XYZ file of N, CA and C in Angstrom:
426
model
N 208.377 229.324 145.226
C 207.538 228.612 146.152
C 208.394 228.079 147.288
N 207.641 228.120 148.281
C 208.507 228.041 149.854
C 207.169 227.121 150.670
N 207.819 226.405 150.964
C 206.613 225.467 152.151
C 207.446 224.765 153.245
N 207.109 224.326 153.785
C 207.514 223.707 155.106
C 206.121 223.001 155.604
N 207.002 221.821 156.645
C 206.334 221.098 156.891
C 207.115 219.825 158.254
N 206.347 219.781 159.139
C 207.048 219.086 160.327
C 206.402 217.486 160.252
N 207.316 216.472 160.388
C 206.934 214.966 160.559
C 207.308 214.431 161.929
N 207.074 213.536 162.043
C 207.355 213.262 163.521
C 207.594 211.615 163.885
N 207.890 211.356 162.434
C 208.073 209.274 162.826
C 208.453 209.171 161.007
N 209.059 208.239 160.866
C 209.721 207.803 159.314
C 208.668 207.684 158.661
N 207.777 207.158 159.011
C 206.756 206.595 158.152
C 205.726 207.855 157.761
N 205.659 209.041 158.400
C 204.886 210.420 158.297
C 205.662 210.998 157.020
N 207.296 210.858 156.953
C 208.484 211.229 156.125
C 208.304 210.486 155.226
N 207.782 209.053 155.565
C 207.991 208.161 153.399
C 206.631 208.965 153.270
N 205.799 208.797 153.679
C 204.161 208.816 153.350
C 204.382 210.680 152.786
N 204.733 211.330 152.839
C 205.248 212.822 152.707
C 205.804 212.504 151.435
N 206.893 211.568 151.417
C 207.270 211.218 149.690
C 207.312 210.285 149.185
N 205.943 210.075 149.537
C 204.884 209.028 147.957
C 204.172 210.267 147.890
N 204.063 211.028 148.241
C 202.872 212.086 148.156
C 203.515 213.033 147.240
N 204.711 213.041 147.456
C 205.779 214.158 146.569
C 205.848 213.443 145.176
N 206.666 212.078 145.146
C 206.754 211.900 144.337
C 205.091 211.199 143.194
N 204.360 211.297 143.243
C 202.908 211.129 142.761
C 202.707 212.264 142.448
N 203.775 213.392 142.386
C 203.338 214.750 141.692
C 204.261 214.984 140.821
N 205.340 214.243 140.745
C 206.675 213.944 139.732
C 206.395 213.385 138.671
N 207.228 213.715 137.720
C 207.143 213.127 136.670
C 208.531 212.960 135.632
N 208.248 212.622 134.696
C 209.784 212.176 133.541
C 210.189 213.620 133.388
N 211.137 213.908 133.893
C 212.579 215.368 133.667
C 212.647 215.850 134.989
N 212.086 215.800 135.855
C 212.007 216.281 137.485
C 213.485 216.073 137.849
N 213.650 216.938 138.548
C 214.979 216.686 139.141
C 214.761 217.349 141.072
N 215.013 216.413 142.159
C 214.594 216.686 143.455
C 215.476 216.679 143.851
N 216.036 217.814 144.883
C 217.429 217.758 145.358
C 217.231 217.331 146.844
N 217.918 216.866 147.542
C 217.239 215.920 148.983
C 218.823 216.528 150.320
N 218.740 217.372 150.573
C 219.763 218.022 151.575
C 219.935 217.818 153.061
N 220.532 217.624 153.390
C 220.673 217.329 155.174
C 221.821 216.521 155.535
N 221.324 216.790 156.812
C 222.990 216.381 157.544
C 222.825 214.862 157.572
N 223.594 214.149 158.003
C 223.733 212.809 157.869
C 222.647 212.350 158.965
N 221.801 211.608 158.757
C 221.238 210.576 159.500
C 220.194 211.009 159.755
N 219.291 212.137 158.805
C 218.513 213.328 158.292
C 217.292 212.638 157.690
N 217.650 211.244 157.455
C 216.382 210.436 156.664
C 216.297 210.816 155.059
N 217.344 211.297 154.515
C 217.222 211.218 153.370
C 216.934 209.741 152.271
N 217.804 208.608 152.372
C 217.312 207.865 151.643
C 215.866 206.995 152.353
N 215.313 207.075 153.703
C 214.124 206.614 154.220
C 213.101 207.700 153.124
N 213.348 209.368 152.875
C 212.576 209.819 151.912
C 212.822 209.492 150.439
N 213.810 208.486 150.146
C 213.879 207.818 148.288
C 212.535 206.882 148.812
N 213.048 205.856 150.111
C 211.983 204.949 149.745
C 210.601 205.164 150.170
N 210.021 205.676 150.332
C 208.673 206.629 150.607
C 208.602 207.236 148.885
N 209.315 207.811 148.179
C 209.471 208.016 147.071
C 209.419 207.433 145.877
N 209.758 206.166 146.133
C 210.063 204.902 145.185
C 208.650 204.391 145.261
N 208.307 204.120 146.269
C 206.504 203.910 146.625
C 205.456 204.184 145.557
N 205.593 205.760 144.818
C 204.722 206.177 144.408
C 204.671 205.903 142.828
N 206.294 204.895 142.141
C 206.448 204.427 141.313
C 206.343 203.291 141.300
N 205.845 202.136 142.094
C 205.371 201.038 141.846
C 206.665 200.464 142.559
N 207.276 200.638 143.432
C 208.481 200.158 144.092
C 208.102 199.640 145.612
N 209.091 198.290 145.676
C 209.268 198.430 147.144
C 210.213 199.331 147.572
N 210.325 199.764 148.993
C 211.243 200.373 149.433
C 212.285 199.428 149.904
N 212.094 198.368 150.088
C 213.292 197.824 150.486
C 214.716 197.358 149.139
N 214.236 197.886 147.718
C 214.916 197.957 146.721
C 215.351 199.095 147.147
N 215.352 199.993 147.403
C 215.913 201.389 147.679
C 217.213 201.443 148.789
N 218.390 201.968 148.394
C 219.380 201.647 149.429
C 220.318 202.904 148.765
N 221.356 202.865 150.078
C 222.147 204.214 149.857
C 223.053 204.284 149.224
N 222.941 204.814 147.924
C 224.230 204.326 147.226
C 225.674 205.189 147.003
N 225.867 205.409 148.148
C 226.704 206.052 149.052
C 228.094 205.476 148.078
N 228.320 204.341 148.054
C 230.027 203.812 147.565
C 229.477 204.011 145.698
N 228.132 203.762 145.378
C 228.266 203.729 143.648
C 227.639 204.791 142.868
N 226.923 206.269 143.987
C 227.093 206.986 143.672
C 225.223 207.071 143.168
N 225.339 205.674 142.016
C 224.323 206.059 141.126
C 223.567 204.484 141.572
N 221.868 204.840 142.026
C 221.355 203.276 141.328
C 220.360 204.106 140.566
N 219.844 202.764 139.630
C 218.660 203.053 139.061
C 217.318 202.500 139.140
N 216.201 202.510 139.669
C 215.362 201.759 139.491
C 214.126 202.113 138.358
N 214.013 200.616 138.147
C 213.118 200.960 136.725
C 211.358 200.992 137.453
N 211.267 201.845 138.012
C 209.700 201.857 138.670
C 208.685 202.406 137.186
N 207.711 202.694 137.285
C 206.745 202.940 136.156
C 207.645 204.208 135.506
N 208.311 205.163 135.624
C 208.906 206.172 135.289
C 210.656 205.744 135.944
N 211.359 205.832 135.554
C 212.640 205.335 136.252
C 213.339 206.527 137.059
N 213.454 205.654 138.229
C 214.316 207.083 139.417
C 215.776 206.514 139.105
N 216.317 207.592 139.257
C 217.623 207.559 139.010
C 218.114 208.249 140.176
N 219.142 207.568 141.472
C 218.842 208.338 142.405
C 220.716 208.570 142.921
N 220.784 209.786 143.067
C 222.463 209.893 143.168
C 222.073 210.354 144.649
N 223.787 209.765 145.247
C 223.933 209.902 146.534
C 225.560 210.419 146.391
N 225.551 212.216 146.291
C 226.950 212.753 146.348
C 227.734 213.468 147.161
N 227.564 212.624 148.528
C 228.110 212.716 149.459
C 230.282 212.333 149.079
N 230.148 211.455 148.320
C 231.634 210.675 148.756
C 232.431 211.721 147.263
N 231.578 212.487 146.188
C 232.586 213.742 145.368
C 232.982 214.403 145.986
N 234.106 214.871 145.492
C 234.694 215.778 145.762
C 234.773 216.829 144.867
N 234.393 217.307 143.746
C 234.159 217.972 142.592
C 232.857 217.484 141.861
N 232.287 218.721 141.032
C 231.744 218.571 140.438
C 231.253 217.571 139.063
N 232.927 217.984 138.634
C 233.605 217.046 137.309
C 233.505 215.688 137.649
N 233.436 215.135 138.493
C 233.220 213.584 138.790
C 232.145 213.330 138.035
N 230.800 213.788 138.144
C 229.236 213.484 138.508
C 229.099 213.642 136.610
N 230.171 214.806 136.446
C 229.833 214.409 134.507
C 230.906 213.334 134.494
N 232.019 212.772 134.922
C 232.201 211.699 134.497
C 231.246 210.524 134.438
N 230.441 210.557 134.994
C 229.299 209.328 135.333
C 227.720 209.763 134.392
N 228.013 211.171 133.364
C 227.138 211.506 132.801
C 225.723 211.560 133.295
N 225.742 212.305 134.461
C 224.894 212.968 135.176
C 224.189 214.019 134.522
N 224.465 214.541 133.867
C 223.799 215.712 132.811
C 222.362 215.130 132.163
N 223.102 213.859 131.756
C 222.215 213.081 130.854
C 220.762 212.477 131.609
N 221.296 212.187 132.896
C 220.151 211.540 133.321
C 219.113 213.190 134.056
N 219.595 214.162 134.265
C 219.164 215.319 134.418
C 217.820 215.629 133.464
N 218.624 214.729 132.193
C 217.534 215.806 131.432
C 217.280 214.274 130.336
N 216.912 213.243 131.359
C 216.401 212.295 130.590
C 214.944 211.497 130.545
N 214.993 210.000 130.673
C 213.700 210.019 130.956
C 212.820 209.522 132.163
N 213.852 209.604 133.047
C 213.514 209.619 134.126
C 213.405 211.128 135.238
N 212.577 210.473 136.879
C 213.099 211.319 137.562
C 213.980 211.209 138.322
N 215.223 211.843 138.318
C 216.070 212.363 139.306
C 216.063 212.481 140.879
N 216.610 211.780 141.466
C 216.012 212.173 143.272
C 217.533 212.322 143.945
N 218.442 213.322 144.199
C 219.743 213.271 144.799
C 220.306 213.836 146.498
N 221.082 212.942 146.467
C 221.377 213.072 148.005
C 222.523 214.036 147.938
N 222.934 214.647 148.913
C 223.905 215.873 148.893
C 224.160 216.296 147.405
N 223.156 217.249 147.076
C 222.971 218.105 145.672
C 223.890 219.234 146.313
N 225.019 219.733 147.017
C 225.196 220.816 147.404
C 226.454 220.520 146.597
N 227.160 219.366 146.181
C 228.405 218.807 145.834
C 228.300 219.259 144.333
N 227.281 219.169 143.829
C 227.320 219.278 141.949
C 226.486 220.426 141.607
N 225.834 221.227 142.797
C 224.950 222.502 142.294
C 225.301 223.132 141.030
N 226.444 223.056 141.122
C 226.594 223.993 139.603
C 225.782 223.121 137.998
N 225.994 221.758 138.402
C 225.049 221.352 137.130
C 224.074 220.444 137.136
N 223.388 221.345 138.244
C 222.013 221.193 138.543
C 221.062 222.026 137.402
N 219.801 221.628 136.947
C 219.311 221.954 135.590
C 218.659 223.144 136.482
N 217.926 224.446 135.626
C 217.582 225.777 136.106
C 216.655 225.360 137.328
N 215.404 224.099 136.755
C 214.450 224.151 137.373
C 214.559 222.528 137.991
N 213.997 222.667 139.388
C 214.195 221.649 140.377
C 213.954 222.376 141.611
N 213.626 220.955 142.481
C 212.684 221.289 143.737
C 213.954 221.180 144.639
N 214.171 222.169 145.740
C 215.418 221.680 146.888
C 214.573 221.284 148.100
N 214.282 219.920 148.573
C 214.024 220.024 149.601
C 215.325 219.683 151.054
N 215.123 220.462 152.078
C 215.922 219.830 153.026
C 214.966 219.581 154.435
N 216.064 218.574 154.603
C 215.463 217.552 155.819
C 216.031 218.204 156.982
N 215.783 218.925 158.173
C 216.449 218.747 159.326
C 215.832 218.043 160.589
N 217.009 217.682 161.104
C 216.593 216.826 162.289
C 215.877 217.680 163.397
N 214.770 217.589 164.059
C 214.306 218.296 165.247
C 213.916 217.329 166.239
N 213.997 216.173 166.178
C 213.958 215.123 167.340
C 214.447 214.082 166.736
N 214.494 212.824 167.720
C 214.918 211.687 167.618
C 213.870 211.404 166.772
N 212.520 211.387 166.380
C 211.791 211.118 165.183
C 211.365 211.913 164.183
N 211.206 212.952 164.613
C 210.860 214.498 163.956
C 211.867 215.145 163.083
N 211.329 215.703 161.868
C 211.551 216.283 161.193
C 211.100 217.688 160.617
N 212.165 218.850 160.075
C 211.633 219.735 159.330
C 212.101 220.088 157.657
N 211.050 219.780 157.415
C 210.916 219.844 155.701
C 210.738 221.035 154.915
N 211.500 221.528 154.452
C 211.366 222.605 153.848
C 211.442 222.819 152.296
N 210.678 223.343 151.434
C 210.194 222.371 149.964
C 210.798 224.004 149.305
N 211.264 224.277 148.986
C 211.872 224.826 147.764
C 211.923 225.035 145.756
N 211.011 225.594 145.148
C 210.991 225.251 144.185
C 212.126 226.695 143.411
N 213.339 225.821 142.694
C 214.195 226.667 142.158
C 213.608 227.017 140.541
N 213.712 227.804 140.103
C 213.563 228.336 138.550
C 214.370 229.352 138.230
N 214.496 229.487 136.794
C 215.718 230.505 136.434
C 214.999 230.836 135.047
């Protein structure tokens, strides 16, 4: 499955994922791709939304890698921009939360692809204006 889809203001981009994530559920794993300043964690908190979250709990956890929030289903949301290997992300037993009881929502998934579970959604964000976006929804299976 292949979709796409153009936004045009942040709030078109959260409202896009409360809509995503309200179709998620416990083992999901969402991979969230783009260049820096791409609106990836503005799409956690649009995301977090659809679990009973504010978004302003939602933040980039760029230096710790991992937060967790306990929304009605718990997101577990990695931001692996600052690895440099794969082997890091199982030091922090990333596997586990892959295939636990939460959903998964990660920022630069391009860093740990290799132990990424068969099935998971890739979406990437690119920038096409100063508000605009293109979304492109990806569903991986093996």
């Amino acid at each position: 499955m292949k979709d796409q889809l153009e936004t045009f203001s942040e709030a078109e981009t959260r409202a896009f994922a409360r809509r995503l994530g309200e179709q998620t559920g416990q083992g999901d794993v969402i991979c969230l791709s783009g260049p820096l300043g791409a609106g990836k964690t503005h799409f956690v908190k649009g995301f977090a939304e659809a679990f009973g979250l504010s978004p302003d709990l939602v933040v980039s956890p760029t230096f710790t890698i991992l937060h967790e929030y306990p929304g009605s289903i718990p997101i577990y949301h990695f931001d692996c921009y600052r690895l440099e290997r794969a082997a890091e992300a199982l030091e922090i037993g990333a596997e586990e939360y892959f295939y636990g009881e939460g959903v998964c929502i990660i920022e630069w998934p391009e860093r740990l692809s290799e132990l990424l579970p068969p099935e998971h959604l890739w979406i990437s964000i690119e920038i096409t204006g100063p508000e605009s976006r293109r979304i492109t929804i990806n569903r991986q299976t093996e």
